[in-house]
XYZ file of C-alpha atoms in Angstrom:
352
model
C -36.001 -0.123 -9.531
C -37.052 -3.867 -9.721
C -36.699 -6.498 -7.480
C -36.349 -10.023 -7.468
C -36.500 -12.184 -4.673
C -34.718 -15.033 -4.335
C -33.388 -17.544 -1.708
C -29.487 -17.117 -2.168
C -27.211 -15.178 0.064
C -25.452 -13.148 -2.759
C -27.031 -9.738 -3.412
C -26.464 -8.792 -7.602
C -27.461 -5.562 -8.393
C -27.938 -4.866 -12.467
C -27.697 -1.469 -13.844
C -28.335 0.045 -16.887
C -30.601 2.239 -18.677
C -31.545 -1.057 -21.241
C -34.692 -2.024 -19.835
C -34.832 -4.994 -21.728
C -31.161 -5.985 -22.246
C -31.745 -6.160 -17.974
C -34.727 -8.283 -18.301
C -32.733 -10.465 -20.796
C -29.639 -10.955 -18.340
C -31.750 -11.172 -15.252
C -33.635 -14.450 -17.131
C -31.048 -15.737 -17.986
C -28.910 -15.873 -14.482
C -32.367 -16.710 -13.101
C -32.129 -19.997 -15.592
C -28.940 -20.930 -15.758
C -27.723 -20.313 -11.812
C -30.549 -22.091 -9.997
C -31.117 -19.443 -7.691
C -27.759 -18.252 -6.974
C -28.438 -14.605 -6.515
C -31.184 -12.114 -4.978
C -31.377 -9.725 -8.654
C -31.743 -6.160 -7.915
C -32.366 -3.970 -11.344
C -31.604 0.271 -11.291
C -32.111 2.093 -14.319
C -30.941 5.403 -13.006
C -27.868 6.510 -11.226
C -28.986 8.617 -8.406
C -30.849 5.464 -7.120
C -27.640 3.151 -7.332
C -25.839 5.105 -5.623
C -28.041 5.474 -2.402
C -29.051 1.870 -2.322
C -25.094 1.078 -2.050
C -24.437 3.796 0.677
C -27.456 2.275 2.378
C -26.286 -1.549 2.144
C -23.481 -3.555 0.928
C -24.132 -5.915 -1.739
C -22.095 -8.400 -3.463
C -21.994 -8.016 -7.222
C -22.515 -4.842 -9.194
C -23.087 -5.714 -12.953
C -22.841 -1.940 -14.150
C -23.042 0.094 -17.579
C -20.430 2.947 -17.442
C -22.874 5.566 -17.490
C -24.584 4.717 -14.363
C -21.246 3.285 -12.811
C -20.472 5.495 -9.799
C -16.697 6.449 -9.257
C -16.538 7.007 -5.735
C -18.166 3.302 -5.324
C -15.887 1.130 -3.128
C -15.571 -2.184 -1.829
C -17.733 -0.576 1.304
C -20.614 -0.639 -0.894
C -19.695 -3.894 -3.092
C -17.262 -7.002 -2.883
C -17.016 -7.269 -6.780
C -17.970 -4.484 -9.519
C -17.857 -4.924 -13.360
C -18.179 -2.893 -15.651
C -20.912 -3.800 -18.692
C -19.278 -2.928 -22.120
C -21.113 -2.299 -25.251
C -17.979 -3.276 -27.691
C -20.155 -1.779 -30.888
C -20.950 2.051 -29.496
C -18.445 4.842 -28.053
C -18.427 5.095 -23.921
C -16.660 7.085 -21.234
C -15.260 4.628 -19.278
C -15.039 5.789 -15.545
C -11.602 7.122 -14.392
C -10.778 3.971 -12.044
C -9.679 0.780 -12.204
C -12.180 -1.711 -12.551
C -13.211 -5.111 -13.606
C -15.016 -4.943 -17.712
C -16.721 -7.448 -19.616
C -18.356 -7.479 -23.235
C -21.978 -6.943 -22.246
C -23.473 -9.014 -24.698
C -20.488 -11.788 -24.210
C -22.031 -15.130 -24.044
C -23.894 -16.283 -20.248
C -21.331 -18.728 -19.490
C -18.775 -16.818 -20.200
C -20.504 -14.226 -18.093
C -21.607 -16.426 -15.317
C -17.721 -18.306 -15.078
C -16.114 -14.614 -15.522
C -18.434 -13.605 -12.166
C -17.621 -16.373 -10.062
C -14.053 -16.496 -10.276
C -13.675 -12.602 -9.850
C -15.777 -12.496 -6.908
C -13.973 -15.287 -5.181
C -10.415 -13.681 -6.044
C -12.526 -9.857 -4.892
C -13.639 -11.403 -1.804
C -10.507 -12.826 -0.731
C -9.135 -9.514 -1.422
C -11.017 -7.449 0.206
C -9.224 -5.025 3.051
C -9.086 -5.626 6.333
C -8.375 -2.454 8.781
C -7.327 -3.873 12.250
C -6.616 -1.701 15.000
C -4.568 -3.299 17.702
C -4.995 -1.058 21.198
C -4.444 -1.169 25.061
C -5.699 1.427 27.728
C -2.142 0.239 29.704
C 1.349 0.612 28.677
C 4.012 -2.068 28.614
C 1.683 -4.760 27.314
C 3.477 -5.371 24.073
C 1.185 -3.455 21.485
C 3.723 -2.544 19.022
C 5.056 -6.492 18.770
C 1.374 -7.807 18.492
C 0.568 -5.405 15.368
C 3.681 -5.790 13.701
C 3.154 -9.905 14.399
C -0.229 -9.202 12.880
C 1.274 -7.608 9.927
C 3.977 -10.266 9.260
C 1.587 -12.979 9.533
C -0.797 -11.337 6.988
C 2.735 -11.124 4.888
C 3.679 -13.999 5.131
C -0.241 -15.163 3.928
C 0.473 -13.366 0.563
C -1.721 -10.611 1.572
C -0.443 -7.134 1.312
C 0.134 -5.884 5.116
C 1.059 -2.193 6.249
C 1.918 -1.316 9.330
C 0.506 1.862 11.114
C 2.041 3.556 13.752
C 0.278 6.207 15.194
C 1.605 5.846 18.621
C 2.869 9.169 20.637
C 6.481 8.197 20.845
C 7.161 5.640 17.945
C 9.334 2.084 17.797
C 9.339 1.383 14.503
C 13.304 1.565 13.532
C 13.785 -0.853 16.929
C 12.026 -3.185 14.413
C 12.716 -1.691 10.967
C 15.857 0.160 9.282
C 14.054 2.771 7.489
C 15.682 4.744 5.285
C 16.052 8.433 5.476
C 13.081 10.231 3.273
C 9.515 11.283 3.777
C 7.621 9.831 6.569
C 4.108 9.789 7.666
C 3.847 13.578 8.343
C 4.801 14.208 4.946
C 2.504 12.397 3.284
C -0.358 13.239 6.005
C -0.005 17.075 4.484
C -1.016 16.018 1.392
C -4.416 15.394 2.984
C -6.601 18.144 3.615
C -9.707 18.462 5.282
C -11.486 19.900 2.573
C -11.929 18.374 -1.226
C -13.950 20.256 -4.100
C -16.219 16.544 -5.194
C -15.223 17.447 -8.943
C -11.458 17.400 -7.860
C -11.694 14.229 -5.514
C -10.517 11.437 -7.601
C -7.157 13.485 -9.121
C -6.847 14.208 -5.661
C -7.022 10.631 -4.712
C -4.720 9.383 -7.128
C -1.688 12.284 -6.021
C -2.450 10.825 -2.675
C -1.820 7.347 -3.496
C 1.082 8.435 -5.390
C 2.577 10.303 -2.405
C 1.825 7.327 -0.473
C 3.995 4.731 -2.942
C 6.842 7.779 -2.829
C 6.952 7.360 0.855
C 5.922 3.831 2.073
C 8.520 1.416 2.778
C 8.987 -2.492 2.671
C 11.006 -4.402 4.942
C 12.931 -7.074 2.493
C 13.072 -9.983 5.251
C 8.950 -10.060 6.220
C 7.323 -8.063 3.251
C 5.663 -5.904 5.430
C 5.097 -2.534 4.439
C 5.276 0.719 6.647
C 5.852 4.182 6.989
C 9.064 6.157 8.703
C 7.830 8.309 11.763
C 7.170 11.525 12.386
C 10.478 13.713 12.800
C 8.706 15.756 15.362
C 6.477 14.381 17.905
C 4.274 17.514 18.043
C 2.688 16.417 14.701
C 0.979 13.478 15.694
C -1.039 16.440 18.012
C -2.398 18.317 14.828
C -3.338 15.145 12.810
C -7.142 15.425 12.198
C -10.188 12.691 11.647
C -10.080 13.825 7.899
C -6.825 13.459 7.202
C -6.103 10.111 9.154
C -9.559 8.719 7.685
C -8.545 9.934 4.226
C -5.449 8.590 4.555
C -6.699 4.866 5.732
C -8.831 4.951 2.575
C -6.143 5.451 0.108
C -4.543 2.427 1.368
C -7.302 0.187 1.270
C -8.854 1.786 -1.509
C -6.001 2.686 -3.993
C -5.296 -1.359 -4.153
C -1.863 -0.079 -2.032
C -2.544 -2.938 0.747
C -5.247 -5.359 1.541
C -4.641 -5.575 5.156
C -3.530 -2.209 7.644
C -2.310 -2.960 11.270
C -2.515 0.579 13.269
C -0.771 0.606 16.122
C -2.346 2.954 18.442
C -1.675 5.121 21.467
C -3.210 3.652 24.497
C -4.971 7.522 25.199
C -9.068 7.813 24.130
C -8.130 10.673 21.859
C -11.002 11.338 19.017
C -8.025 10.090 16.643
C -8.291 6.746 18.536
C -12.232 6.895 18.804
C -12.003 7.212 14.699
C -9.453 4.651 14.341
C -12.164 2.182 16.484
C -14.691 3.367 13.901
C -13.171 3.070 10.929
C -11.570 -0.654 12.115
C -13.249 -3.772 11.056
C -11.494 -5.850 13.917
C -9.564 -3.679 17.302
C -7.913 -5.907 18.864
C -7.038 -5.542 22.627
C -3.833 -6.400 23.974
C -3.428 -7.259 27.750
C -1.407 -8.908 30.012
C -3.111 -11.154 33.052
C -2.111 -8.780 35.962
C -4.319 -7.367 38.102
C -3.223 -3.311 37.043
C -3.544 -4.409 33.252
C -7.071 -6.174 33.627
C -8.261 -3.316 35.742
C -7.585 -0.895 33.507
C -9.125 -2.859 30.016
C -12.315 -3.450 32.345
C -12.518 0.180 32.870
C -12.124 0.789 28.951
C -14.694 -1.860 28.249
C -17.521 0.127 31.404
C -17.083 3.434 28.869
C -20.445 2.551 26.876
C -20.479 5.548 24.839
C -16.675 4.573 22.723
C -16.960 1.242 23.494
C -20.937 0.048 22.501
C -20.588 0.944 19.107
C -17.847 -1.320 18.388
C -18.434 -3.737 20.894
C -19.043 -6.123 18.064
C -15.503 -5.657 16.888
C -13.715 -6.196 20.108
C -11.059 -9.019 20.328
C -8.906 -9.867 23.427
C -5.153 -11.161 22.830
C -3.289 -11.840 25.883
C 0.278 -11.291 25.708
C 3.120 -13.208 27.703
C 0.490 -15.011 29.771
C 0.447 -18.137 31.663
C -3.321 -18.031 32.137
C -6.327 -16.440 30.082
C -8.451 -14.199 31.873
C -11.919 -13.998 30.441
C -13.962 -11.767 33.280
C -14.097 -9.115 30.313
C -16.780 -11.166 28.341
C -14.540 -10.705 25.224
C -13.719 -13.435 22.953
C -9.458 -14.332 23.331
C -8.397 -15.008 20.140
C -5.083 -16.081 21.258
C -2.500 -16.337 24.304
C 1.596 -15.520 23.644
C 3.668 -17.375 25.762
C 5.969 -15.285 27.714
C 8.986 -15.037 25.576
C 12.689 -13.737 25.019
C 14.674 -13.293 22.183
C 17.670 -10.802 21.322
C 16.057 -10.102 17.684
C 12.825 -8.112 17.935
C 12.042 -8.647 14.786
C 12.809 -12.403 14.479
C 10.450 -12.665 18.256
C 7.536 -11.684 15.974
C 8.333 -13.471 13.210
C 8.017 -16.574 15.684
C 4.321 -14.952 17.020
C 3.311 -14.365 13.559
C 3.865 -18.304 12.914
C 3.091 -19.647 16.324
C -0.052 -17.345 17.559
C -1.502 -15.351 14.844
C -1.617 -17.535 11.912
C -4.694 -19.127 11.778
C -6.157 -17.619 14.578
């Protein structure tokens, strides 16, 4: 491995086992980019791969034999795939960005920027919207959440992994497989060589399942027929199944809409989150009880950084927690409960 340091924000990794094609590439971005990227050259795959589960970088310029297949956008906002048009390679059993290596540099250069920007714009977003007290209006901030990532052009599921479920209250979801279903397709134990046909019958049993709701584009999952299965659901399987969504290209943006418990399936839902999202109300009995949430160090420290305050139907914003409130819903009534958060999507989350 070879470094280059250089004063740019954007981290490029190069790899492939052409020592001097690299050299060649890596002048010529140095030349014709002005410093646009920090180059970082790996000639074998073994290294790649445990300098990307070690750090997330930007751009991954990558021949096919050193291209990694369980490489996600956790490990890199853009990857393409180096092509040698004139010799015979096994391309890598994903789908994936590919470019003539030996295409012209501003070809290359143009091909890179536009591709990241349209990656990075893309990338998923896993937000889990929680409350340690009931009656706070949870359900109606996720599902805004969701609608106003809709309504963005993004592609927004909604989650619901509460004990006793409100989705059709919203939704009219047709009769079928539901979450539970497609939850047993996830095991807690994969053979590696097996993992990515596994991931792809997941996905699949995900698109056989999922729902869309026609008037807000959001998508979503019918609940579990019997309550007693949300109670067997394990880290693996709800982690595995997060990742096939985001993952799998299935949705760019996932709204989980928790219990208001401190199960381990909530502590791994806080974990796995990018943004969690606290919902309160600015009573006395609701504050209390998000303070006391916010004193347990040992869930709450390691995501502290993540933590966003939303106060729902509130006159007043109570900030005593120290956590930034990204917005404040007025206190509102409508007969639709669909069409109320079609209105918060609009009025309070877009934009915020």
């Amino acid at each position: 491995m070879d470094e280059v340091i250089i004063n740019m924000a954007m981290n490029l990794i190069i790899a492939d086992t052409d020592q001097e094609y690299m050299e060649r590439l890596e002048q010529y971005l140095v030349k014709k980019t002005e410093g646009m990227y920090n180059i970082i050259k790996y000639t074998d795959k073994d290294e790649l791969s445990d300098a990307l589960k070690k750090k997330k970088y930007d751009i991954l310029l990558c021949s096919p034999d050193l291209y990694d297949e369980s490489i996600t956008y956790k490990h890199v906002i853009l990857s393409i795939l180096l092509k040698d048009e004139d010799e015979v390679q096994h391309m890598p059993d994903v789908e994936i960005r590919v470019i003539n290596k030996f295409t012209r540099i501003t070809t290359l250069i143009d091909y890179i920027a536009k591709e990241y920007e349209e990656a990075k714009s893309n990338q998923p977003t896993i937000c889990c919207v929680y409350s340690p007290a009931g009656g706070v209006g949870k359900t109606t901030v996720a599902l805004s959440m969701a609608i106003a990532y809709a309504k963005m052009g993004k592609k927004a599921f909604y989650l619901n992994l509460e004990d006793f479920e409100s989705t059709h209250f919203y939704f009219r979801p047709r009769e079928g497989a539901g979450i539970g279903d497609v939850l047993s397709e996830f095991s807690t134990k994969r053979e590696t060589e097996f993992k990515i046909n596994e991931a792809k019958i997941q996905e699949l049993r995900i698109n056989e399942a999922k729902q869309v709701d026609i008037k807000t584009g959001v998508m979503y999952f019918s609940q579990f027929k019997d309550v007693n299965v949300l109670r067997t659901i394990t880290e693996e399987q709800i982690t595995a199944l997060i990742e096939r969504l985001t993952e799998g290209g299935i949705s760019n943006a996932v709204f989980i809409d928790t219990s208001t418990g401190l199960s381990n399936i909530n502590r791994c839902l806080f974990n796995l989150a990018d943004k969690v999202i606290i919902v309160a109300r600015d009573n006395a009995t609701t504050m209390h009880k998000v303070n006391k949430f916010l004193m347990s160090e040992d869930i709450v420290g390691p995501i502290r950084s993540k933590l966003k305050l939303l106060m729902n139907r509130s006159s007043t914003v109570d900030n005593s927690t120290g956590i930034e409130v990204i917005s404040r819903i007025d206190e509102l009534s409508m007969d639709d409960p669909l069409e109320m958060c079609e209105l918060i999507a609009q009025n309070y989350i877009i934009n915020k």
